[in-house]
CSV table of N, CA and C in Angstrom, one decimal:
chain,number,residue,atom,x,y,z
Z,1,ILE,N,30.6,4.1,2.4
Z,1,ILE,CA,30.2,3.3,3.6
Z,1,ILE,C,31.4,3.2,4.5
Z,2,THR,N,31.2,3.4,5.8
Z,2,THR,CA,32.2,3.3,6.8
Z,2,THR,C,32.8,1.9,6.9
Z,3,GLN,N,34.1,1.9,7.1
Z,3,GLN,CA,34.8,0.6,7.1
Z,3,GLN,C,35.4,0.3,8.5
Z,4,ARG,N,34.8,0.8,9.6
Z,4,ARG,CA,35.4,0.4,10.9
Z,4,ARG,C,34.9,-0.9,11.4
Z,5,LYS,N,35.6,-1.5,12.3
Z,5,LYS,CA,35.2,-2.9,12.8
Z,5,LYS,C,34.2,-2.8,13.9
Z,6,LYS,N,33.3,-3.7,13.9
Z,6,LYS,CA,32.3,-3.9,15.0
Z,6,LYS,C,32.0,-5.4,15.1
Z,7,ASN,N,32.3,-6.0,16.2
Z,7,ASN,CA,32.0,-7.4,16.4
Z,7,ASN,C,32.7,-8.3,15.4
Z,8,GLY,N,33.9,-7.9,15.0
Z,8,GLY,CA,34.7,-8.7,14.1
Z,8,GLY,C,34.4,-8.6,12.6
Z,9,MET,N,33.4,-7.8,12.3
Z,9,MET,CA,33.0,-7.6,10.9
Z,9,MET,C,33.1,-6.1,10.6
Z,10,THR,N,33.5,-5.7,9.4
Z,10,THR,CA,33.5,-4.3,9.1
Z,10,THR,C,32.1,-3.8,8.9
Z,11,ILE,N,31.9,-2.6,9.4
Z,11,ILE,CA,30.5,-2.0,9.3
Z,11,ILE,C,30.0,-2.0,7.9
Z,12,GLY,N,30.9,-1.6,6.9
Z,12,GLY,CA,30.5,-1.5,5.5
Z,12,GLY,C,30.0,-2.9,5.0
Z,13,THR,N,30.7,-3.9,5.4
Z,13,THR,CA,30.3,-5.3,4.9
Z,13,THR,C,28.9,-5.7,5.6
Z,14,ALA,N,28.8,-5.4,6.9
Z,14,ALA,CA,27.6,-5.7,7.6
Z,14,ALA,C,26.4,-5.0,7.0
Z,15,CYS,N,26.6,-3.7,6.7
Z,15,CYS,CA,25.6,-2.8,6.2
Z,15,CYS,C,25.2,-3.3,4.7
Z,16,GLN,N,26.2,-3.6,3.9
Z,16,GLN,CA,25.8,-4.1,2.6
Z,16,GLN,C,25.0,-5.4,2.6
Z,17,LYS,N,25.4,-6.2,3.5
Z,17,LYS,CA,24.7,-7.5,3.7
Z,17,LYS,C,23.3,-7.2,4.1
Z,18,MET,N,23.1,-6.4,5.1
Z,18,MET,CA,21.7,-6.0,5.6
Z,18,MET,C,20.9,-5.4,4.4
Z,19,MET,N,21.5,-4.5,3.7
Z,19,MET,CA,20.7,-3.8,2.6
Z,19,MET,C,20.3,-4.8,1.5
Z,20,THR,N,21.1,-5.9,1.3
Z,20,THR,CA,20.7,-6.9,0.3
Z,20,THR,C,19.6,-7.8,0.9
Z,21,GLU,N,19.4,-7.8,2.2
Z,21,GLU,CA,18.4,-8.7,2.8
Z,21,GLU,C,17.1,-8.0,3.0
Z,22,ILE,N,17.1,-6.7,2.8
Z,22,ILE,CA,15.8,-5.9,3.0
Z,22,ILE,C,14.8,-6.5,2.0
Z,23,SER,N,13.7,-6.9,2.6
Z,23,SER,CA,12.7,-7.6,1.7
Z,23,SER,C,11.6,-6.6,1.3
Z,24,ASP,N,11.4,-5.5,2.0
Z,24,ASP,CA,10.3,-4.7,1.6
Z,24,ASP,C,10.5,-3.3,2.2
Z,25,ILE,N,10.0,-2.3,1.4
Z,25,ILE,CA,9.8,-0.9,1.9
Z,25,ILE,C,8.4,-0.6,1.6
Z,26,THR,N,7.6,-0.4,2.6
Z,26,THR,CA,6.1,-0.3,2.5
Z,26,THR,C,5.7,1.0,3.1
Z,27,CYS,N,4.8,1.7,2.4
Z,27,CYS,CA,4.1,2.9,3.0
Z,27,CYS,C,2.9,2.5,3.8
Z,28,LEU,N,3.0,2.7,5.1
Z,28,LEU,CA,1.9,2.2,6.0
Z,28,LEU,C,1.4,3.4,6.8
Z,29,SER,N,0.3,3.2,7.5
Z,29,SER,CA,-0.2,4.1,8.4
Z,29,SER,C,0.5,3.9,9.7
Z,30,HIS,N,0.4,4.9,10.6
Z,30,HIS,CA,1.0,4.8,11.9
Z,30,HIS,C,0.5,3.6,12.7
Z,31,GLU,N,-0.8,3.4,12.6
Z,31,GLU,CA,-1.4,2.2,13.3
Z,31,GLU,C,-0.9,0.9,12.8
Z,32,ASP,N,-0.7,0.8,11.5
Z,32,ASP,CA,-0.2,-0.4,10.9
Z,32,ASP,C,1.2,-0.7,11.3
Z,33,VAL,N,2.0,0.3,11.5
Z,33,VAL,CA,3.4,0.1,12.0
Z,33,VAL,C,3.4,-0.4,13.4
Z,34,ILE,N,2.5,0.1,14.2
Z,34,ILE,CA,2.4,-0.3,15.6
Z,34,ILE,C,1.9,-1.8,15.6
Z,35,SER,N,1.0,-2.1,14.8
Z,35,SER,CA,0.5,-3.5,14.7
Z,35,SER,C,1.6,-4.4,14.3
Z,36,ARG,N,2.4,-4.0,13.3
Z,36,ARG,CA,3.6,-4.9,12.9
Z,36,ARG,C,4.6,-5.1,14.0
Z,37,LEU,N,4.8,-4.0,14.8
Z,37,LEU,CA,5.8,-4.1,15.9
Z,37,LEU,C,5.2,-5.1,16.9
Z,38,LYS,N,3.9,-5.0,17.2
Z,38,LYS,CA,3.3,-5.9,18.2
Z,38,LYS,C,3.3,-7.4,17.7
Z,39,GLN,N,3.1,-7.6,16.4
Z,39,GLN,CA,3.1,-8.9,15.8
Z,39,GLN,C,4.4,-9.6,16.0
Z,40,ASN,N,5.5,-8.9,15.9
Z,40,ASN,CA,6.9,-9.5,15.9
Z,40,ASN,C,7.5,-9.5,17.3
Z,41,ASP,N,6.6,-9.3,18.3
Z,41,ASP,CA,7.1,-9.2,19.7
Z,41,ASP,C,8.1,-8.1,19.9
Z,42,THR,N,8.1,-7.1,19.1
Z,42,THR,CA,9.0,-6.0,19.3
Z,42,THR,C,8.2,-5.0,20.1
Z,43,SER,N,8.8,-4.6,21.2
Z,43,SER,CA,8.1,-3.6,22.0
Z,43,SER,C,7.9,-2.3,21.2
Z,44,CYS,N,6.7,-1.8,21.2
Z,44,CYS,CA,6.5,-0.6,20.4
Z,44,CYS,C,6.5,0.6,21.3
Z,45,ASN,N,6.9,0.4,22.6
Z,45,ASN,CA,6.9,1.5,23.5
Z,45,ASN,C,8.0,2.5,23.1
Z,46,ASP,N,9.1,2.1,22.6
Z,46,ASP,CA,10.2,3.0,22.2
Z,46,ASP,C,9.7,3.8,21.0
Z,47,PHE,N,9.0,3.2,20.1
Z,47,PHE,CA,8.5,3.9,18.9
Z,47,PHE,C,7.4,4.9,19.3
Z,48,THR,N,6.4,4.5,20.1
Z,48,THR,CA,5.3,5.4,20.5
Z,48,THR,C,5.8,6.5,21.4
Z,49,ARG,N,6.9,6.3,22.1
Z,49,ARG,CA,7.4,7.3,23.0
Z,49,ARG,C,7.9,8.5,22.1
Z,50,HIS,N,8.5,8.2,20.9
Z,50,HIS,CA,8.9,9.2,20.0
Z,50,HIS,C,7.8,9.7,19.1
Z,51,PHE,N,6.9,8.8,18.7
Z,51,PHE,CA,5.9,9.2,17.8
Z,51,PHE,C,4.5,8.7,18.3
Z,52,PRO,N,4.0,9.5,19.3
Z,52,PRO,CA,2.7,9.1,19.9
Z,52,PRO,C,1.6,9.1,18.8
Z,53,LEU,N,0.6,8.2,19.1
Z,53,LEU,CA,-0.5,8.0,18.1
Z,53,LEU,C,-1.6,8.9,18.5
Z,54,ASN,N,-1.5,10.2,18.2
Z,54,ASN,CA,-2.6,11.1,18.5
Z,54,ASN,C,-2.8,12.1,17.2
Z,55,GLY,N,-3.6,11.6,16.3
Z,55,GLY,CA,-3.9,12.4,15.2
Z,55,GLY,C,-2.7,12.6,14.2
Z,56,VAL,N,-1.9,11.6,14.1
Z,56,VAL,CA,-0.7,11.7,13.2
Z,56,VAL,C,-1.2,11.6,11.8
Z,57,GLU,N,-0.8,12.7,11.0
Z,57,GLU,CA,-1.0,12.7,9.6
Z,57,GLU,C,0.3,12.5,8.9
Z,58,ALA,N,0.7,11.3,8.7
Z,58,ALA,CA,2.0,11.0,8.2
Z,58,ALA,C,1.9,9.7,7.4
Z,59,ASN,N,2.8,9.6,6.4
Z,59,ASN,CA,3.1,8.3,5.7
Z,59,ASN,C,4.3,7.7,6.5
Z,60,CYS,N,4.2,6.5,6.8
Z,60,CYS,CA,5.3,5.7,7.4
Z,60,CYS,C,5.9,4.8,6.4
Z,61,PHE,N,7.1,5.0,6.1
Z,61,PHE,CA,7.8,4.1,5.2
Z,61,PHE,C,8.6,3.1,6.0
Z,62,CYS,N,8.2,1.9,6.0
Z,62,CYS,CA,8.7,0.8,6.9
Z,62,CYS,C,9.6,-0.1,6.1
Z,63,ILE,N,10.8,-0.2,6.6
Z,63,ILE,CA,11.8,-1.1,6.0
Z,63,ILE,C,11.7,-2.4,6.8
Z,64,SER,N,11.6,-3.5,6.0
Z,64,SER,CA,11.5,-4.9,6.6
Z,64,SER,C,12.6,-5.7,6.1
Z,65,SER,N,12.9,-6.8,6.9
Z,65,SER,CA,13.9,-7.8,6.4
Z,65,SER,C,13.2,-9.1,6.8
Z,66,PRO,N,13.7,-10.2,6.2
Z,66,PRO,CA,13.2,-11.5,6.5
Z,66,PRO,C,13.2,-11.8,8.0
Z,67,GLY,N,12.1,-12.1,8.5
Z,67,GLY,CA,12.0,-12.5,9.9
Z,67,GLY,C,11.8,-11.3,10.8
Z,68,ASN,N,11.8,-10.1,10.3
Z,68,ASN,CA,11.6,-8.9,11.1
Z,68,ASN,C,10.8,-7.9,10.3
Z,69,SER,N,9.5,-7.7,10.7
Z,69,SER,CA,8.6,-6.9,9.8
Z,69,SER,C,8.8,-5.4,10.0
Z,70,CYS,N,9.7,-4.9,10.9
Z,70,CYS,CA,9.9,-3.5,11.1
Z,70,CYS,C,11.2,-3.2,11.7
Z,71,ILE,N,12.2,-2.9,10.9
Z,71,ILE,CA,13.5,-2.6,11.4
Z,71,ILE,C,13.9,-1.1,11.3
Z,72,PHE,N,13.1,-0.3,10.5
Z,72,PHE,CA,13.4,1.1,10.4
Z,72,PHE,C,12.1,1.7,9.9
Z,73,VAL,N,11.7,2.9,10.4
Z,73,VAL,CA,10.5,3.6,10.0
Z,73,VAL,C,10.9,5.0,9.8
Z,74,LEU,N,10.5,5.5,8.6
Z,74,LEU,CA,10.7,7.0,8.3
Z,74,LEU,C,9.2,7.5,8.2
Z,75,LEU,N,9.0,8.5,9.1
Z,75,LEU,CA,7.7,9.1,9.1
Z,75,LEU,C,7.8,10.4,8.3
Z,76,TYR,N,6.9,10.7,7.4
Z,76,TYR,CA,6.9,11.9,6.6
Z,76,TYR,C,5.6,12.6,6.9
Z,77,TYR,N,5.6,13.7,7.6
Z,77,TYR,CA,4.5,14.5,7.9
Z,77,TYR,C,4.2,15.5,6.7
Z,78,TYR,N,3.3,15.0,5.9
Z,78,TYR,CA,3.2,15.7,4.6
Z,78,TYR,C,2.6,17.1,4.6
Z,79,LYS,N,1.9,17.5,5.7
Z,79,LYS,CA,1.4,18.9,5.8
Z,79,LYS,C,2.5,19.8,6.2
Z,80,SER,N,3.4,19.4,7.0
Z,80,SER,CA,4.5,20.3,7.5
Z,80,SER,C,5.9,20.0,6.8
Z,81,HIS,N,5.9,19.0,5.9
Z,81,HIS,CA,7.2,18.6,5.3
Z,81,HIS,C,8.3,18.3,6.3
Z,82,GLN,N,7.9,17.5,7.3
Z,82,GLN,CA,8.9,17.1,8.3
Z,82,GLN,C,9.1,15.6,8.3
Z,83,ILE,N,10.2,15.2,8.7
Z,83,ILE,CA,10.5,13.7,8.9
Z,83,ILE,C,10.9,13.5,10.3
Z,84,GLY,N,10.6,12.2,10.7
Z,84,GLY,CA,11.1,11.7,11.9
Z,84,GLY,C,11.5,10.2,11.5
Z,85,TYR,N,12.4,9.6,12.2
Z,85,TYR,CA,12.7,8.3,11.9
Z,85,TYR,C,13.0,7.5,13.2
Z,86,TRP,N,12.9,6.2,13.1
Z,86,TRP,CA,13.1,5.3,14.2
Z,86,TRP,C,13.7,4.1,13.7
Z,87,THR,N,14.7,3.6,14.5
Z,87,THR,CA,15.4,2.4,14.2
Z,87,THR,C,15.1,1.4,15.3
Z,88,ASN,N,14.8,0.2,14.9
Z,88,ASN,CA,14.6,-0.9,15.9
Z,88,ASN,C,15.8,-1.0,16.8
Z,89,PRO,N,15.7,-1.0,18.1
Z,89,PRO,CA,16.8,-1.0,19.0
Z,89,PRO,C,17.9,-2.1,18.7
Z,90,GLU,N,17.4,-3.2,18.1
Z,90,GLU,CA,18.3,-4.3,17.7
Z,90,GLU,C,19.3,-3.9,16.7
Z,91,TYR,N,19.0,-2.9,15.9
Z,91,TYR,CA,19.8,-2.5,14.8
Z,91,TYR,C,20.6,-1.2,15.0
Z,92,ARG,N,20.4,-0.6,16.2
Z,92,ARG,CA,21.1,0.7,16.5
Z,92,ARG,C,22.6,0.4,16.8
Z,93,GLY,N,23.4,1.5,16.4
Z,93,GLY,CA,24.8,1.4,16.7
Z,93,GLY,C,25.6,0.5,15.9
Z,94,LYS,N,25.0,0.0,14.8
Z,94,LYS,CA,25.7,-0.9,13.9
Z,94,LYS,C,26.0,-0.4,12.5
Z,95,GLY,N,25.7,1.0,12.3
Z,95,GLY,CA,26.1,1.6,11.1
Z,95,GLY,C,25.0,1.5,10.0
Z,96,PHE,N,23.8,1.0,10.3
Z,96,PHE,CA,22.7,0.9,9.3
Z,96,PHE,C,21.9,2.1,9.1
Z,97,GLY,N,21.8,3.0,10.1
Z,97,GLY,CA,20.9,4.1,10.1
Z,97,GLY,C,21.0,5.0,8.8
Z,98,ARG,N,22.2,5.3,8.4
Z,98,ARG,CA,22.4,6.2,7.3
Z,98,ARG,C,21.9,5.5,6.0
Z,99,GLU,N,22.2,4.3,5.8
Z,99,GLU,CA,21.6,3.6,4.6
Z,99,GLU,C,20.1,3.4,4.6
Z,100,PHE,N,19.6,3.1,5.8
Z,100,PHE,CA,18.2,3.0,6.0
Z,100,PHE,C,17.5,4.3,5.6
Z,101,LEU,N,18.0,5.4,6.2
Z,101,LEU,CA,17.4,6.7,5.9
Z,101,LEU,C,17.5,7.1,4.5
Z,102,LYS,N,18.6,6.9,3.8
Z,102,LYS,CA,18.8,7.2,2.4
Z,102,LYS,C,17.8,6.4,1.6
Z,103,THR,N,17.6,5.1,1.9
Z,103,THR,CA,16.7,4.2,1.1
Z,103,THR,C,15.3,4.7,1.3
Z,104,ALA,N,14.9,4.9,2.6
Z,104,ALA,CA,13.5,5.3,2.8
Z,104,ALA,C,13.2,6.7,2.3
Z,105,PHE,N,14.2,7.6,2.4
Z,105,PHE,CA,14.0,9.0,2.0
Z,105,PHE,C,13.7,9.1,0.5
Z,106,LYS,N,14.4,8.2,-0.3
Z,106,LYS,CA,14.1,8.2,-1.7
Z,106,LYS,C,12.6,7.9,-2.0
Z,107,GLN,N,12.0,7.1,-1.1
Z,107,GLN,CA,10.6,6.8,-1.3
Z,107,GLN,C,9.7,8.0,-1.0
Z,108,VAL,N,10.1,8.8,0.0
Z,108,VAL,CA,9.4,10.0,0.3
Z,108,VAL,C,9.5,11.0,-0.9
Z,109,ILE,N,10.7,11.1,-1.4
Z,109,ILE,CA,10.8,12.0,-2.6
Z,109,ILE,C,10.0,11.6,-3.8
Z,110,HIS,N,10.0,10.3,-4.0
Z,110,HIS,CA,9.3,9.7,-5.1
Z,110,HIS,C,7.8,9.9,-5.0
Z,111,LYS,N,7.3,9.6,-3.8
Z,111,LYS,CA,5.8,9.7,-3.5
Z,111,LYS,C,5.3,11.1,-3.4
Z,112,HIS,N,6.0,12.0,-2.7
Z,112,HIS,CA,5.5,13.3,-2.4
Z,112,HIS,C,6.1,14.5,-3.1
Z,113,ASP,N,7.3,14.3,-3.7
Z,113,ASP,CA,8.0,15.3,-4.5
Z,113,ASP,C,8.1,16.7,-3.8
Z,114,PRO,N,8.6,16.7,-2.5
Z,114,PRO,CA,8.6,18.0,-1.8
Z,114,PRO,C,9.8,18.8,-2.3
Z,115,SER,N,9.7,20.2,-2.1
Z,115,SER,CA,10.8,21.0,-2.5
Z,115,SER,C,11.8,21.2,-1.3
Z,116,TYR,N,11.3,20.9,-0.1
Z,116,TYR,CA,12.2,20.9,1.1
Z,116,TYR,C,11.6,20.0,2.1
Z,117,VAL,N,12.4,19.6,3.0
Z,117,VAL,CA,12.0,18.7,4.1
Z,117,VAL,C,12.8,19.1,5.4
Z,118,LEU,N,12.1,19.1,6.5
Z,118,LEU,CA,12.6,19.5,7.8
Z,118,LEU,C,12.8,18.3,8.7
Z,119,ALA,N,13.8,18.4,9.6
Z,119,ALA,CA,14.0,17.3,10.6
Z,119,ALA,C,14.5,18.0,11.9
Z,120,ARG,N,13.9,17.6,13.0
Z,120,ARG,CA,14.3,18.1,14.3
Z,120,ARG,C,15.1,17.0,15.0
Z,121,ILE,N,16.3,17.3,15.5
Z,121,ILE,CA,17.1,16.3,16.1
Z,121,ILE,C,17.4,16.9,17.5
Z,122,ASN,N,17.3,16.0,18.5
Z,122,ASN,CA,17.7,16.4,19.9
Z,122,ASN,C,19.2,16.7,19.9
Z,123,ALA,N,19.6,17.8,20.5
Z,123,ALA,CA,21.0,18.2,20.5
Z,123,ALA,C,21.9,17.2,21.0
Z,124,ASP,N,21.5,16.3,21.9
Z,124,ASP,CA,22.4,15.3,22.5
Z,124,ASP,C,22.4,14.0,21.7
Z,125,ASN,N,21.7,14.0,20.6
Z,125,ASN,CA,21.7,12.7,19.7
Z,125,ASN,C,22.7,12.9,18.6
Z,126,THR,N,24.0,12.7,18.9
Z,126,THR,CA,25.0,12.8,17.9
Z,126,THR,C,24.9,11.8,16.8
Z,127,ALA,N,24.5,10.6,17.1
Z,127,ALA,CA,24.4,9.6,16.1
Z,127,ALA,C,23.4,10.0,15.0
Z,128,SER,N,22.2,10.5,15.4
Z,128,SER,CA,21.2,11.0,14.5
Z,128,SER,C,21.7,12.2,13.7
Z,129,GLU,N,22.5,13.1,14.4
Z,129,GLU,CA,23.0,14.2,13.7
Z,129,GLU,C,23.9,13.8,12.5
Z,130,LYS,N,24.7,12.8,12.8
Z,130,LYS,CA,25.6,12.3,11.7
Z,130,LYS,C,24.8,11.7,10.6
Z,131,ILE,N,23.8,10.9,10.9
Z,131,ILE,CA,23.0,10.3,9.9
Z,131,ILE,C,22.3,11.3,9.0
Z,132,ILE,N,21.6,12.3,9.6
Z,132,ILE,CA,20.9,13.3,8.9
Z,132,ILE,C,21.8,14.2,8.1
Z,133,SER,N,23.0,14.5,8.6
Z,133,SER,CA,23.9,15.3,7.8
Z,133,SER,C,24.4,14.5,6.6
Z,134,ALA,N,24.6,13.2,6.7
Z,134,ALA,CA,25.1,12.4,5.6
Z,134,ALA,C,24.1,12.3,4.5
Z,135,CYS,N,22.8,12.6,4.8
Z,135,CYS,CA,21.7,12.6,3.8
Z,135,CYS,C,21.5,14.0,3.3
Z,136,LYS,N,22.5,14.8,3.4
Z,136,LYS,CA,22.4,16.2,2.7
Z,136,LYS,C,21.5,17.2,3.4
Z,137,PHE,N,21.1,16.9,4.7
Z,137,PHE,CA,20.4,17.9,5.5
Z,137,PHE,C,21.4,18.9,6.1
Z,138,LYS,N,21.0,20.1,6.2
Z,138,LYS,CA,21.9,21.2,6.7
Z,138,LYS,C,21.2,21.8,7.9
Z,139,VAL,N,22.1,22.2,8.9
Z,139,VAL,CA,21.5,22.8,10.1
Z,139,VAL,C,20.9,24.2,9.7
Z,140,MET,N,19.6,24.4,10.1
Z,140,MET,CA,18.9,25.6,9.8
Z,140,MET,C,18.9,26.5,11.1
Z,141,SER,N,18.7,25.9,12.2
Z,141,SER,CA,18.8,26.7,13.5
Z,141,SER,C,19.1,25.7,14.6
Z,142,GLU,N,19.7,26.3,15.7
Z,142,GLU,CA,20.0,25.6,16.9
Z,142,GLU,C,19.3,26.2,18.1
Z,143,LEU,N,18.6,25.3,18.8
Z,143,LEU,CA,17.9,25.7,20.0
Z,143,LEU,C,18.7,25.1,21.2
Z,144,ALA,N,18.2,25.3,22.4
Z,144,ALA,CA,18.9,24.7,23.6
Z,144,ALA,C,18.9,23.2,23.5
Z,145,HIS,N,17.8,22.6,23.1
Z,145,HIS,CA,17.8,21.1,23.2
Z,145,HIS,C,17.5,20.5,21.8
Z,146,GLN,N,17.4,21.3,20.8
Z,146,GLN,CA,17.1,20.7,19.5
Z,146,GLN,C,17.9,21.5,18.4
Z,147,LYS,N,18.1,20.8,17.3
Z,147,LYS,CA,18.6,21.4,16.1
Z,147,LYS,C,17.6,21.2,15.0
Z,148,LEU,N,17.3,22.2,14.2
Z,148,LEU,CA,16.4,22.0,13.1
Z,148,LEU,C,17.3,21.9,11.8
Z,149,TYR,N,17.0,20.8,11.1
Z,149,TYR,CA,17.8,20.6,9.8
Z,149,TYR,C,16.8,20.8,8.7
Z,150,VAL,N,17.4,21.1,7.5
Z,150,VAL,CA,16.6,21.3,6.3
Z,150,VAL,C,17.3,20.6,5.1
Z,151,TRP,N,16.5,20.0,4.3
Z,151,TRP,CA,17.0,19.5,3.0
Z,151,TRP,C,16.2,20.2,1.9
Z,152,TYR,N,16.9,20.6,0.9
Z,152,TYR,CA,16.3,21.3,-0.3
Z,152,TYR,C,16.5,20.4,-1.5
Z,153,ARG,N,15.4,20.4,-2.3
Z,153,ARG,CA,15.6,19.6,-3.6
Z,153,ARG,C,16.7,20.3,-4.4
Z,154,PRO,N,17.6,19.5,-4.9
Z,154,PRO,CA,18.7,20.1,-5.8
Z,154,PRO,C,18.1,20.7,-7.1
């Protein structure tokens, strides 16, 4: 865990505290995630911009904490073995993404047992590139605006 300072607290300490406060990791439908976001007055526009609700065939692994029913969502598109993930804007840039992804990705592996998983990352999203690389994904190909990452079962 990174030990740099942010707002007077080390990122590692803040992340460990947050991970102990996680109250739930639930497998939900895309519609249920949107419903949860709306219930907590969290704008779901950011989520639906990245993951539009049009025939999504995915399991959504939703990480919750006390008082916030949706702080991180990992979508696993089981037909194409791809993931996408979203972090509540309140929690971005605070060092939580890596731990959230590791925690939720374990649930994907447990539930679906894939031999490989793909992830597409926008080329200008360096934070997401660091997170996905830390979770043992490797660059498979680079396009003008995206990188395709792959994870293989050890």
